[in-house]
PDB file of C-alpha atoms in Angstrom:
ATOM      1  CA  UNK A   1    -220.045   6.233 121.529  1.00 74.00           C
ATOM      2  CA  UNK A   2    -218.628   3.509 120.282  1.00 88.00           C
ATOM      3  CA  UNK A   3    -218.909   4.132 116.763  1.00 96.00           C
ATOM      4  CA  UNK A   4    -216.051   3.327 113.427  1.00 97.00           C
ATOM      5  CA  UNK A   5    -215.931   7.288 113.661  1.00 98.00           C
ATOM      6  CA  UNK A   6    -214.949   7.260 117.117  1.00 98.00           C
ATOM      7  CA  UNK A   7    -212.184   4.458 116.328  1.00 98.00           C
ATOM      8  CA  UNK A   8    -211.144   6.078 113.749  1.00 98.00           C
ATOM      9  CA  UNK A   9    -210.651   8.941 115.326  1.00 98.00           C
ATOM     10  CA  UNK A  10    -207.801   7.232 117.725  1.00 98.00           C
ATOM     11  CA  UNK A  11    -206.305   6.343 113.782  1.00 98.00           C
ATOM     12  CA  UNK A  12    -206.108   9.593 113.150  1.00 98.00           C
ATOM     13  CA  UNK A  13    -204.346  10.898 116.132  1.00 98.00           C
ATOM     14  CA  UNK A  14    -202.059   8.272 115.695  1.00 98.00           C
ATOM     15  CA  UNK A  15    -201.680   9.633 111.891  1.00 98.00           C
ATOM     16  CA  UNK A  16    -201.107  13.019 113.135  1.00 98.00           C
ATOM     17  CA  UNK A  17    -197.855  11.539 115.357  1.00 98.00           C
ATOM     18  CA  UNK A  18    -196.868  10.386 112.231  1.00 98.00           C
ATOM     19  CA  UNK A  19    -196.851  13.615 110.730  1.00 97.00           C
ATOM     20  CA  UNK A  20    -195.534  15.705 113.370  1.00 97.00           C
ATOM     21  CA  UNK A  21    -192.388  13.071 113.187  1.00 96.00           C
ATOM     22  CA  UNK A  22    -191.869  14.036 109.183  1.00 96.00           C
ATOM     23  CA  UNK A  23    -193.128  10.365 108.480  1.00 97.00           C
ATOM     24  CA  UNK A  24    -196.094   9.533 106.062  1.00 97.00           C
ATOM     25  CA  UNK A  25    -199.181  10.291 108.161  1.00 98.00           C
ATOM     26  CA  UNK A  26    -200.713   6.937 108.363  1.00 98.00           C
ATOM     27  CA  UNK A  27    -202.446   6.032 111.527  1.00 98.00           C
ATOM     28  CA  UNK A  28    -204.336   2.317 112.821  1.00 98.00           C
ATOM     29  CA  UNK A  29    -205.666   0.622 115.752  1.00 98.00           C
ATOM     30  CA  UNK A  30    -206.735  -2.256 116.270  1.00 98.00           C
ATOM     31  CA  UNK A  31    -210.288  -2.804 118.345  1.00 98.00           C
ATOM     32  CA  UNK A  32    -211.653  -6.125 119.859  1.00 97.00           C
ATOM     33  CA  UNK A  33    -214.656  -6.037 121.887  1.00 96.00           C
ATOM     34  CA  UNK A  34    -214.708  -1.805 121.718  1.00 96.00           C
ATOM     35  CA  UNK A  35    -211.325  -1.784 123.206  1.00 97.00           C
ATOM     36  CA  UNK A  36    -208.224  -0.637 121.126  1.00 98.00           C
ATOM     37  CA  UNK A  37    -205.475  -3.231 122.041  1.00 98.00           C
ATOM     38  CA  UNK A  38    -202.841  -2.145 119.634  1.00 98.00           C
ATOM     39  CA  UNK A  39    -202.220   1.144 118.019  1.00 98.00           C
ATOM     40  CA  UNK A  40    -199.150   2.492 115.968  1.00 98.00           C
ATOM     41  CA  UNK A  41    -198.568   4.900 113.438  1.00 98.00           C
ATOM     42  CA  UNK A  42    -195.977   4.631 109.945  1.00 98.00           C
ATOM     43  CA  UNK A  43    -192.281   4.625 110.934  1.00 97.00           C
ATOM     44  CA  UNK A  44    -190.621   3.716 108.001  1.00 97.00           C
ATOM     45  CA  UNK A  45    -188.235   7.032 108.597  1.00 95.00           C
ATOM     46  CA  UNK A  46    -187.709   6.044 112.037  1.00 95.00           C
ATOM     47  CA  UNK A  47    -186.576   2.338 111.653  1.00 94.00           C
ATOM     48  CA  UNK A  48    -185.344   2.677 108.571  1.00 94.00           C
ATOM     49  CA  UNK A  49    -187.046   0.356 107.520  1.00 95.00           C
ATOM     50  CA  UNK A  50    -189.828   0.090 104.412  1.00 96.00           C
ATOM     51  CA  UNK A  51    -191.942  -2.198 105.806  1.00 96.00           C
ATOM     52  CA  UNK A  52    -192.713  -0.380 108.819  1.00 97.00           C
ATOM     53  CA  UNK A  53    -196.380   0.593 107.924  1.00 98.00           C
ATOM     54  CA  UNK A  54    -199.072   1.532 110.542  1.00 98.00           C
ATOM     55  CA  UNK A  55    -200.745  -1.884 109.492  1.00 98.00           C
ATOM     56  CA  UNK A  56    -197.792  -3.673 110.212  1.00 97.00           C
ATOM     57  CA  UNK A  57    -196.980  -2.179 113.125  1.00 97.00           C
ATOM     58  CA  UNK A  58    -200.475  -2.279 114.665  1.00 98.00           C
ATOM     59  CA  UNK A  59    -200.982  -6.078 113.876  1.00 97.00           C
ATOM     60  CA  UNK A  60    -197.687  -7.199 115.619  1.00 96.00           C
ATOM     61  CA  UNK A  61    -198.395  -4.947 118.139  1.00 96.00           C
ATOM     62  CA  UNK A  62    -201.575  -7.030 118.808  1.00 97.00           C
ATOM     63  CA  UNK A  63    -200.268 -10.271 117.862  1.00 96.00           C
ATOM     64  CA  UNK A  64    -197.476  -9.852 120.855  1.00 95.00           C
ATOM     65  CA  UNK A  65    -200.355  -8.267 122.797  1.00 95.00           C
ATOM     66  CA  UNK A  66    -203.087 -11.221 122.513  1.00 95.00           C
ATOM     67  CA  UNK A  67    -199.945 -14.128 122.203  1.00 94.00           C
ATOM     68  CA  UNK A  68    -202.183 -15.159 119.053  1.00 94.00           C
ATOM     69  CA  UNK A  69    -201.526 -15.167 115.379  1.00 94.00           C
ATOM     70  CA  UNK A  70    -205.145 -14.565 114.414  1.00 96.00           C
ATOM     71  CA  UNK A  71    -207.247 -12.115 114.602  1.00 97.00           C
ATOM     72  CA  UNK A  72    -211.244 -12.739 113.468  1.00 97.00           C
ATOM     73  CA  UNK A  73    -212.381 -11.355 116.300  1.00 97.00           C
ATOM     74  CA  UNK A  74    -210.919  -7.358 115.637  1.00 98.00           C
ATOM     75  CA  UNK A  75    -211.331  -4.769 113.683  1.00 98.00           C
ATOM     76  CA  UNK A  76    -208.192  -2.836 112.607  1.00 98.00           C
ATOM     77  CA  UNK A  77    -208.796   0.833 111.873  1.00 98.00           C
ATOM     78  CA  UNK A  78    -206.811   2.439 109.097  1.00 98.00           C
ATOM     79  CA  UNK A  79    -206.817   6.266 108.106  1.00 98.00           C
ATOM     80  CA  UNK A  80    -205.525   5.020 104.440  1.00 98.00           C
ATOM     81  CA  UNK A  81    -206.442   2.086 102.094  1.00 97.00           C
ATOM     82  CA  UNK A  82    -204.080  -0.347 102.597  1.00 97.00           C
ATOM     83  CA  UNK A  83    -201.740  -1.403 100.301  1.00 95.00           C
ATOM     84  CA  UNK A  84    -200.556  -4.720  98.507  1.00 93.00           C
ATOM     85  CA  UNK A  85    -198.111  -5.592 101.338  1.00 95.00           C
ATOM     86  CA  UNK A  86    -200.741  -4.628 103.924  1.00 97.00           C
ATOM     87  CA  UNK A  87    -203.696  -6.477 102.736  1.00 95.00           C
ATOM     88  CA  UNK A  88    -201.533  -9.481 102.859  1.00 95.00           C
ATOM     89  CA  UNK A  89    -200.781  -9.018 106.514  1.00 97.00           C
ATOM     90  CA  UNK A  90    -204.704  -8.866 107.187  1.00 97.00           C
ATOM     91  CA  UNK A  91    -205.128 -11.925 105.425  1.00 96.00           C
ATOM     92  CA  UNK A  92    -202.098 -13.845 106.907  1.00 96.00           C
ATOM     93  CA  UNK A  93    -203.615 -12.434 110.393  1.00 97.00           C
ATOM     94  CA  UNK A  94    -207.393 -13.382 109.558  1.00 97.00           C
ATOM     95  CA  UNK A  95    -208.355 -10.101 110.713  1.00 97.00           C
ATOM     96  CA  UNK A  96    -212.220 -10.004 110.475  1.00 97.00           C
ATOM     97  CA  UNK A  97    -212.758  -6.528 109.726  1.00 98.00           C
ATOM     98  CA  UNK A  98    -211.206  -3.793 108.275  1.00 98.00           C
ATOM     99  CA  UNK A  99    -212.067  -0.113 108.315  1.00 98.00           C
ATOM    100  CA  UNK A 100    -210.164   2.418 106.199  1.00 98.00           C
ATOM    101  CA  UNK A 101    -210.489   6.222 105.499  1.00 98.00           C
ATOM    102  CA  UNK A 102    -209.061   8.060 102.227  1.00 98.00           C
ATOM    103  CA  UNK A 103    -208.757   5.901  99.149  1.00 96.00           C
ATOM    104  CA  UNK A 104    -204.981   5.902  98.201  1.00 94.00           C
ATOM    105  CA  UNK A 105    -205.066   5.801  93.961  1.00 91.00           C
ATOM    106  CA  UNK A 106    -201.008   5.467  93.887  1.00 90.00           C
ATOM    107  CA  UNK A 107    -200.372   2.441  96.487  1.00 90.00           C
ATOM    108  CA  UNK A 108    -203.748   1.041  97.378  1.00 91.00           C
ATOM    109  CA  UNK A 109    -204.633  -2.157  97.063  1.00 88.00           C
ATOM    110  CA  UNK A 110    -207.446  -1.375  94.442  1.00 85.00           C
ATOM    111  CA  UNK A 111    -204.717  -0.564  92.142  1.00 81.00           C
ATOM    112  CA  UNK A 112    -203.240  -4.063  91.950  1.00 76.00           C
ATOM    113  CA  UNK A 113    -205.720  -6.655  91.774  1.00 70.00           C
ATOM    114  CA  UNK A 114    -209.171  -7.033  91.053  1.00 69.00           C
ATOM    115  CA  UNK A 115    -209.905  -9.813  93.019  1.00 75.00           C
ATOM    116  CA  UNK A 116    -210.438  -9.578  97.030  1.00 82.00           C
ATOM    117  CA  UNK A 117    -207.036  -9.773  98.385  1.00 86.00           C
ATOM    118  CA  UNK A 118    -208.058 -10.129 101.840  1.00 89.00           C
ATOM    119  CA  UNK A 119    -209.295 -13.406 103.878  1.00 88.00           C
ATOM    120  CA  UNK A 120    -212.852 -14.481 102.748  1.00 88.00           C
ATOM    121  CA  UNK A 121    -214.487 -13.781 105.644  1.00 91.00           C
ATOM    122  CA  UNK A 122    -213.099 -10.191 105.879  1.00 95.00           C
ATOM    123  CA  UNK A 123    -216.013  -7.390 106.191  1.00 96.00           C
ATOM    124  CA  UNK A 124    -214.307  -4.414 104.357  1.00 96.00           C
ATOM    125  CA  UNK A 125    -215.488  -0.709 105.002  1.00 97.00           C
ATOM    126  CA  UNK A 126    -214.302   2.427 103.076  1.00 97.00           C
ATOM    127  CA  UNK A 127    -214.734   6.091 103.238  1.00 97.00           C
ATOM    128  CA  UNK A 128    -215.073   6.536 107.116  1.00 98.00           C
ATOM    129  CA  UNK A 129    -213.489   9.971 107.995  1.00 98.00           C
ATOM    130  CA  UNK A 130    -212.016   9.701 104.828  1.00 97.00           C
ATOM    131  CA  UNK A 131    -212.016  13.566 104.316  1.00 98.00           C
ATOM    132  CA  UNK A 132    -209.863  13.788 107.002  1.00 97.00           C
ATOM    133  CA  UNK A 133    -207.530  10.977 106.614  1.00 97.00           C
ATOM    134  CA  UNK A 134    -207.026  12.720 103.111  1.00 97.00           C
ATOM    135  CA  UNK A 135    -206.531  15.603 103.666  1.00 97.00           C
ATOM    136  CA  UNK A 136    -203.627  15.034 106.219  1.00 97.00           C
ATOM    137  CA  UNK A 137    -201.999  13.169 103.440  1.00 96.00           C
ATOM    138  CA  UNK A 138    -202.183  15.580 100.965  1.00 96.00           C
ATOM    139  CA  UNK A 139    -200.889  18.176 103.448  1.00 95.00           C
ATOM    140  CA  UNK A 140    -198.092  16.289 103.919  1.00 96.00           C
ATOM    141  CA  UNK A 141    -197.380  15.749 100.828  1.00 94.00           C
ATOM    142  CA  UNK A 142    -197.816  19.119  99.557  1.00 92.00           C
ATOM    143  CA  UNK A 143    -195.190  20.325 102.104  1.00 81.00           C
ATOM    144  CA  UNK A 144    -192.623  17.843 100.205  1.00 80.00           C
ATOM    145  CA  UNK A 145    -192.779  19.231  97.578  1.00 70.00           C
TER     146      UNK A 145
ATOM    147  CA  UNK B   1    -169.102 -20.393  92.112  1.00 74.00           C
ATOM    148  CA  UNK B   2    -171.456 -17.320  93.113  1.00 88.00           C
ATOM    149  CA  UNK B   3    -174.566 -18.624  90.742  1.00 96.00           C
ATOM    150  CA  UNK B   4    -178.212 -18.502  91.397  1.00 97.00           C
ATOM    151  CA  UNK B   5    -178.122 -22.042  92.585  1.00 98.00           C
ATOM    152  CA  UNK B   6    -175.352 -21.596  95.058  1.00 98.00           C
ATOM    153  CA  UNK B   7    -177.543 -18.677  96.763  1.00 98.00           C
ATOM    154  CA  UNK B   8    -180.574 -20.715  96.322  1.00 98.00           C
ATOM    155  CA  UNK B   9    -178.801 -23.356  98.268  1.00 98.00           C
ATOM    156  CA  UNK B  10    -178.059 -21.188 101.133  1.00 98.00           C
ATOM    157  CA  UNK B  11    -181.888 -20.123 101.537  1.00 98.00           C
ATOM    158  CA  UNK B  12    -182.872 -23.920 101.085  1.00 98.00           C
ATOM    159  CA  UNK B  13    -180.886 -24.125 103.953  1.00 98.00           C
ATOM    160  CA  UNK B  14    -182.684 -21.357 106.105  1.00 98.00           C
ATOM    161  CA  UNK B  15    -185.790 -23.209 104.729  1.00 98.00           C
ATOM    162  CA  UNK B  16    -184.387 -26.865 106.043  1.00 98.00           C
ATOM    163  CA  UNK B  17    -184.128 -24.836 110.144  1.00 98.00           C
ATOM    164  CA  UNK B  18    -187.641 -23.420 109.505  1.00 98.00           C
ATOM    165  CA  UNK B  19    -188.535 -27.157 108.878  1.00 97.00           C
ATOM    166  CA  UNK B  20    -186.712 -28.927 111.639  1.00 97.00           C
ATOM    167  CA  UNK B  21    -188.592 -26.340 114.173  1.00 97.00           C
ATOM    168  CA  UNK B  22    -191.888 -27.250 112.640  1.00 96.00           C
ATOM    169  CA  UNK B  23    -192.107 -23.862 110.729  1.00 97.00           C
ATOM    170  CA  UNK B  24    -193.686 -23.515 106.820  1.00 97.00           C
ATOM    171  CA  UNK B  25    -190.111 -24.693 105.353  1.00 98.00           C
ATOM    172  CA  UNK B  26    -189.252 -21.097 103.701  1.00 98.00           C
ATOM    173  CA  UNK B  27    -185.825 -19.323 103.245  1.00 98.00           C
ATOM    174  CA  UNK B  28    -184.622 -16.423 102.487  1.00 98.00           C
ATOM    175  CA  UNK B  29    -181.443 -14.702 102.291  1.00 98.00           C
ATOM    176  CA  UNK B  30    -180.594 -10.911 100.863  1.00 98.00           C
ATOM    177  CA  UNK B  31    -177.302 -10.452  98.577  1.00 98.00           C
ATOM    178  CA  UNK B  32    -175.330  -7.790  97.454  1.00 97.00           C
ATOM    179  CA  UNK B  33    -172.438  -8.005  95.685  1.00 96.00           C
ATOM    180  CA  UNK B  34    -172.128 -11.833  96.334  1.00 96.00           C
ATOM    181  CA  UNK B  35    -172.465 -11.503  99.970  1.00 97.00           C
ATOM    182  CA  UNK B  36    -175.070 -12.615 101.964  1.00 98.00           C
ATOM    183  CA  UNK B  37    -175.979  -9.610 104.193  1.00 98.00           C
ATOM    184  CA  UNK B  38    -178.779 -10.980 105.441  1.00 98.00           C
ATOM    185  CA  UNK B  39    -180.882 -14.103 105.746  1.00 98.00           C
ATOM    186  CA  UNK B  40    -183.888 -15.465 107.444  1.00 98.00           C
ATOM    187  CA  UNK B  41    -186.586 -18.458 107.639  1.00 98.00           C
ATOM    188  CA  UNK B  42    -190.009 -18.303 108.363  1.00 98.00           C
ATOM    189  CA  UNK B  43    -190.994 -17.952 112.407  1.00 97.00           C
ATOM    190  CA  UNK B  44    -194.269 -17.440 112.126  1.00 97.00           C
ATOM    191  CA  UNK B  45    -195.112 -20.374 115.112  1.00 96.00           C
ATOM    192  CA  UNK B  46    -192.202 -19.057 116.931  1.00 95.00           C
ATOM    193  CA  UNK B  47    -192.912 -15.496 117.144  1.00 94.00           C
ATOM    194  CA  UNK B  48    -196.374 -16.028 117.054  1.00 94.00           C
ATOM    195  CA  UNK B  49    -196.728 -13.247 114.330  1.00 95.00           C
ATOM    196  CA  UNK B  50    -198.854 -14.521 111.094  1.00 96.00           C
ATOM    197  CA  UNK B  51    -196.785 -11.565 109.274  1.00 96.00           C
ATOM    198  CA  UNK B  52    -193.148 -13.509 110.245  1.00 97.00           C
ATOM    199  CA  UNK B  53    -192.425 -14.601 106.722  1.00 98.00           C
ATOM    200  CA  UNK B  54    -188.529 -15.384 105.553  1.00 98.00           C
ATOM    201  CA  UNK B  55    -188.900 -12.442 103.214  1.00 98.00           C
ATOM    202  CA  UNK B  56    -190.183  -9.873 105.781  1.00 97.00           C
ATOM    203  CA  UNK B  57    -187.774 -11.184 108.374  1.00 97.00           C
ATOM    204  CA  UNK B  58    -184.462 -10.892 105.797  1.00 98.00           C
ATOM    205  CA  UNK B  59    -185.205  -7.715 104.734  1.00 97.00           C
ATOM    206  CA  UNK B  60    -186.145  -5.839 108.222  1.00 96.00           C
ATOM    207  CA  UNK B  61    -182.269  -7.546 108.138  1.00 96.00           C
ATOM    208  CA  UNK B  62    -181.196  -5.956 105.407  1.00 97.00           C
ATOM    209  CA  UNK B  63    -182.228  -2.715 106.198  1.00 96.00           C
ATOM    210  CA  UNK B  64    -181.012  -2.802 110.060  1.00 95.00           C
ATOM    211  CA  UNK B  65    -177.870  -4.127 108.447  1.00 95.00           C
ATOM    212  CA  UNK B  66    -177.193  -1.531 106.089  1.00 95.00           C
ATOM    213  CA  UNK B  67    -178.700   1.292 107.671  1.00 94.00           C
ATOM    214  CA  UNK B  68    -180.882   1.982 104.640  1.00 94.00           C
ATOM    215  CA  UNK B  69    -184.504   1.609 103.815  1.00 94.00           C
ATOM    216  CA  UNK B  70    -183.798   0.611  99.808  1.00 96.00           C
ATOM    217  CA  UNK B  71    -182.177  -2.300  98.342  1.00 97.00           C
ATOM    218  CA  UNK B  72    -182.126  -1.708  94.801  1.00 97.00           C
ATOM    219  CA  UNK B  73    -178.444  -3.300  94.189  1.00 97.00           C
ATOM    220  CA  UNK B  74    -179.972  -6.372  96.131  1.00 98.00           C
ATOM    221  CA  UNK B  75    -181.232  -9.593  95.109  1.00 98.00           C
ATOM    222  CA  UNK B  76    -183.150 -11.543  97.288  1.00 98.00           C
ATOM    223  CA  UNK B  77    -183.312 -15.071  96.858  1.00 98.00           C
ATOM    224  CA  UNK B  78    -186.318 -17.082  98.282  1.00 98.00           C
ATOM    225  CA  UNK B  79    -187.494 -20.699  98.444  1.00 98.00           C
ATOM    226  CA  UNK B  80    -191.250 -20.010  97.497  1.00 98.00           C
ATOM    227  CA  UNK B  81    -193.011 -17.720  95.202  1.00 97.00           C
ATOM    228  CA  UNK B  82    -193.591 -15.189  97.401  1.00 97.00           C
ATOM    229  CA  UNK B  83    -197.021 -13.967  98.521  1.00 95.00           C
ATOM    230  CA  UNK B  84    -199.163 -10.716  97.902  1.00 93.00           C
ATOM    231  CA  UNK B  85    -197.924  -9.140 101.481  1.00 95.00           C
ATOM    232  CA  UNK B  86    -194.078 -10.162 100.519  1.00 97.00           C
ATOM    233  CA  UNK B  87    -194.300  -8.291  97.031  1.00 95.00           C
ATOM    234  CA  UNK B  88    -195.599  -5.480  98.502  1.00 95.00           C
ATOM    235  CA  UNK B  89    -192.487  -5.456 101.168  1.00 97.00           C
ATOM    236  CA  UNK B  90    -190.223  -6.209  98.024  1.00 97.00           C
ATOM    237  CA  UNK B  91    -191.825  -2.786  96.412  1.00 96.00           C
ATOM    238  CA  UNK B  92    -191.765  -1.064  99.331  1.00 96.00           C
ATOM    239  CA  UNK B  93    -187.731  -1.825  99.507  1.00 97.00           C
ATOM    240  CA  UNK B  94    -187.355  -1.280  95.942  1.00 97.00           C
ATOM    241  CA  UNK B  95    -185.076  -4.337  95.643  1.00 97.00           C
ATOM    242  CA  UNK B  96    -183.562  -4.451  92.594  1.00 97.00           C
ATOM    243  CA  UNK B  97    -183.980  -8.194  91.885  1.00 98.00           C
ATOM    244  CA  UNK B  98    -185.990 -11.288  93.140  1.00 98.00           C
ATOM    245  CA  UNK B  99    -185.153 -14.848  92.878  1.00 98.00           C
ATOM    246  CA  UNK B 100    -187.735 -17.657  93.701  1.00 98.00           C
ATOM    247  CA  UNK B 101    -187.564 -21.758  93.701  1.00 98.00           C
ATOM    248  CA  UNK B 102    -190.918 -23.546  93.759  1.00 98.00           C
ATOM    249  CA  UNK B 103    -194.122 -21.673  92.469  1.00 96.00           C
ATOM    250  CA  UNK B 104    -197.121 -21.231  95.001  1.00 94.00           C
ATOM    251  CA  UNK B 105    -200.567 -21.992  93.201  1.00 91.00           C
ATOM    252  CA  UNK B 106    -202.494 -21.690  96.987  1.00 90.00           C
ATOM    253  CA  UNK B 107    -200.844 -18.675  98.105  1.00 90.00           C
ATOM    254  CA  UNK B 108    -198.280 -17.097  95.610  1.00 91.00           C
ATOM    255  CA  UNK B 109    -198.904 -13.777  94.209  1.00 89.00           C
ATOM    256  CA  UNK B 110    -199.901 -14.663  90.931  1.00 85.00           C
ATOM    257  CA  UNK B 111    -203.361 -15.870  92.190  1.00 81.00           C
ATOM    258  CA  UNK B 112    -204.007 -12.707  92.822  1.00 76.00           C
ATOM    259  CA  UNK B 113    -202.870  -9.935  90.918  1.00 71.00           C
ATOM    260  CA  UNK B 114    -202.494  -9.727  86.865  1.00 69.00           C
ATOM    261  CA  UNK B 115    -200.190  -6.721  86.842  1.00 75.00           C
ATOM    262  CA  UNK B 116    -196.693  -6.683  88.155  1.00 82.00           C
ATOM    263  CA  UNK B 117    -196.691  -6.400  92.469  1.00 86.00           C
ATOM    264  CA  UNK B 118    -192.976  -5.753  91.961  1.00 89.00           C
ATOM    265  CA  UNK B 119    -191.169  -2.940  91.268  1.00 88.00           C
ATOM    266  CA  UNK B 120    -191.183  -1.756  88.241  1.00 88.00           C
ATOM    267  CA  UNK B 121    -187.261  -2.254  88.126  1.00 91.00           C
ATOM    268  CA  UNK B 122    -187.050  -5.133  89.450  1.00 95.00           C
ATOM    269  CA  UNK B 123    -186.097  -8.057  87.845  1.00 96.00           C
ATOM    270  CA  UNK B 124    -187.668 -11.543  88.251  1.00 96.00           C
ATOM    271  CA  UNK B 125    -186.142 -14.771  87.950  1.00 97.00           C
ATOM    272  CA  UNK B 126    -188.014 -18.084  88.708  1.00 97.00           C
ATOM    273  CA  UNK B 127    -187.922 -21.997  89.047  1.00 97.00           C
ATOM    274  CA  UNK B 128    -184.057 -21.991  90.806  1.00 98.00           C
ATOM    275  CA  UNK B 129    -183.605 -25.145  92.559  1.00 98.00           C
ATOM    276  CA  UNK B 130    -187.521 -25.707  91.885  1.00 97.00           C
ATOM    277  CA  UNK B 131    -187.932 -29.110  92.527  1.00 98.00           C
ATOM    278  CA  UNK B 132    -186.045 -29.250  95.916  1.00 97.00           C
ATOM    279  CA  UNK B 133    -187.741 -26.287  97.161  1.00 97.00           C
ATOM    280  CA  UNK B 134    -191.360 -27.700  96.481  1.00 97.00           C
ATOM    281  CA  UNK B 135    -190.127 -31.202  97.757  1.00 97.00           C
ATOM    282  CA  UNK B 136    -189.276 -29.256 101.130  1.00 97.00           C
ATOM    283  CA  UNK B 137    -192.501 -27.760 101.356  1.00 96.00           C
ATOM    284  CA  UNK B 138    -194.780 -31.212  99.714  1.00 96.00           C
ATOM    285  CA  UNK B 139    -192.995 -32.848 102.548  1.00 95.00           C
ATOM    286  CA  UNK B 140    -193.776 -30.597 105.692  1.00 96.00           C
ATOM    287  CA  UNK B 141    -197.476 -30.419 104.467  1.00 94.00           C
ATOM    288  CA  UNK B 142    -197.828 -34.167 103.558  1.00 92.00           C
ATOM    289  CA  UNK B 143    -196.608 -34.326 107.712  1.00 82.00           C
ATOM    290  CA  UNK B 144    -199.189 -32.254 108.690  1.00 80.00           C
ATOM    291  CA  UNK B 145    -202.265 -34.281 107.404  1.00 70.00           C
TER     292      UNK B 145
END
């Protein structure tokens, strides 16, 4: 049951918040020992605020959560790839794996640098759901325009 | 009176608090039209929150401050080179221009990306008050070992 679809999953609903709130349908949790201790989805409308990213929301979430800075021990589900600002919050936060859905061409990470950005001893997995997760963003988007 | 130095000076001075509470000795502060509207050290023991940088922390300021979720007419003016996660926030807010003192060779963005992190209008501006900035941080570190 406890699969990276089934986490994922939980991303996604969280994603879907996002959307039905006008904000860029981004979704995470973040999972230690199968149990999702943090979740949050994009808020940057909300706060007002451009850093407010799922990611970033998610890991401070657990931070306060776990009273810990560092995180080897999760995995933080993401419905998009993460971008430059992102990745460096998984590395700051040593979080040991990270799971993401739809690639993002425009802001991901890939775009920027060609070396790993996160921690060394990050396991990195792509493409799960990713249909999905990309296909609520370019719904989203389409309605923008 | 209002030069790069004397705004420099200010964040060494955030840096200097970060350093008497046993923080990474980094400063920030956010200025727009020769006002500080914002500014911010590193509390990433304090908050317990591995994402608590003086950049994030002065512009989640910035934007509660002024109600608005892009800075281009600001400069912010930090006491490191900032890091990959700090660009991205930079990008994200769109600030208009970005001041640093001491380069970063461990953990600065140019380890890790050859392409500009920034935005593409921003304007960069490095080395202010260098050598006081890297003394700051030589000295906390040399403490630590």
């Amino acid at each position: 049951m406890f699969t990276d679809e089934y986490f994922m999953r939980q991303a996604l609903r969280e994603a879907e918040s996002a959307y039905d709130k006008d904000e860029v349908p981004v979704g995470a949790v973040v999972v230690i020992e199968n149990k999702i201790i943090a979740k949050a989805y994009n808020q940057v409308e909300l706060l007002n605020d451009a850093t407010a990213h799922a990611e970033m929301l998610a890991l401070t979430a657990a931070f306060n959560f776990l009273g810990t800075k560092y995180l080897p021990d999760a995995i933080l589900y993401v419905t998009d790839e993460p971008c430059l600002m992102c990745c460096g919050a998984l590395y700051w936060g040593k979080v040991g794996r990270i799971v993401y859905g739809a690639s993002d061409e425009k802001n991901g990470f890939q775009k920027f640098t060609s070396i790993n950005p996160f921690h060394q001893k990050a396991i990195i997995t792509k493409g799960v759901l990713q249909e999905e997760c990309a296909f609520l963003m370019k719904s989203f988007f389409k309605n923008k325009r």
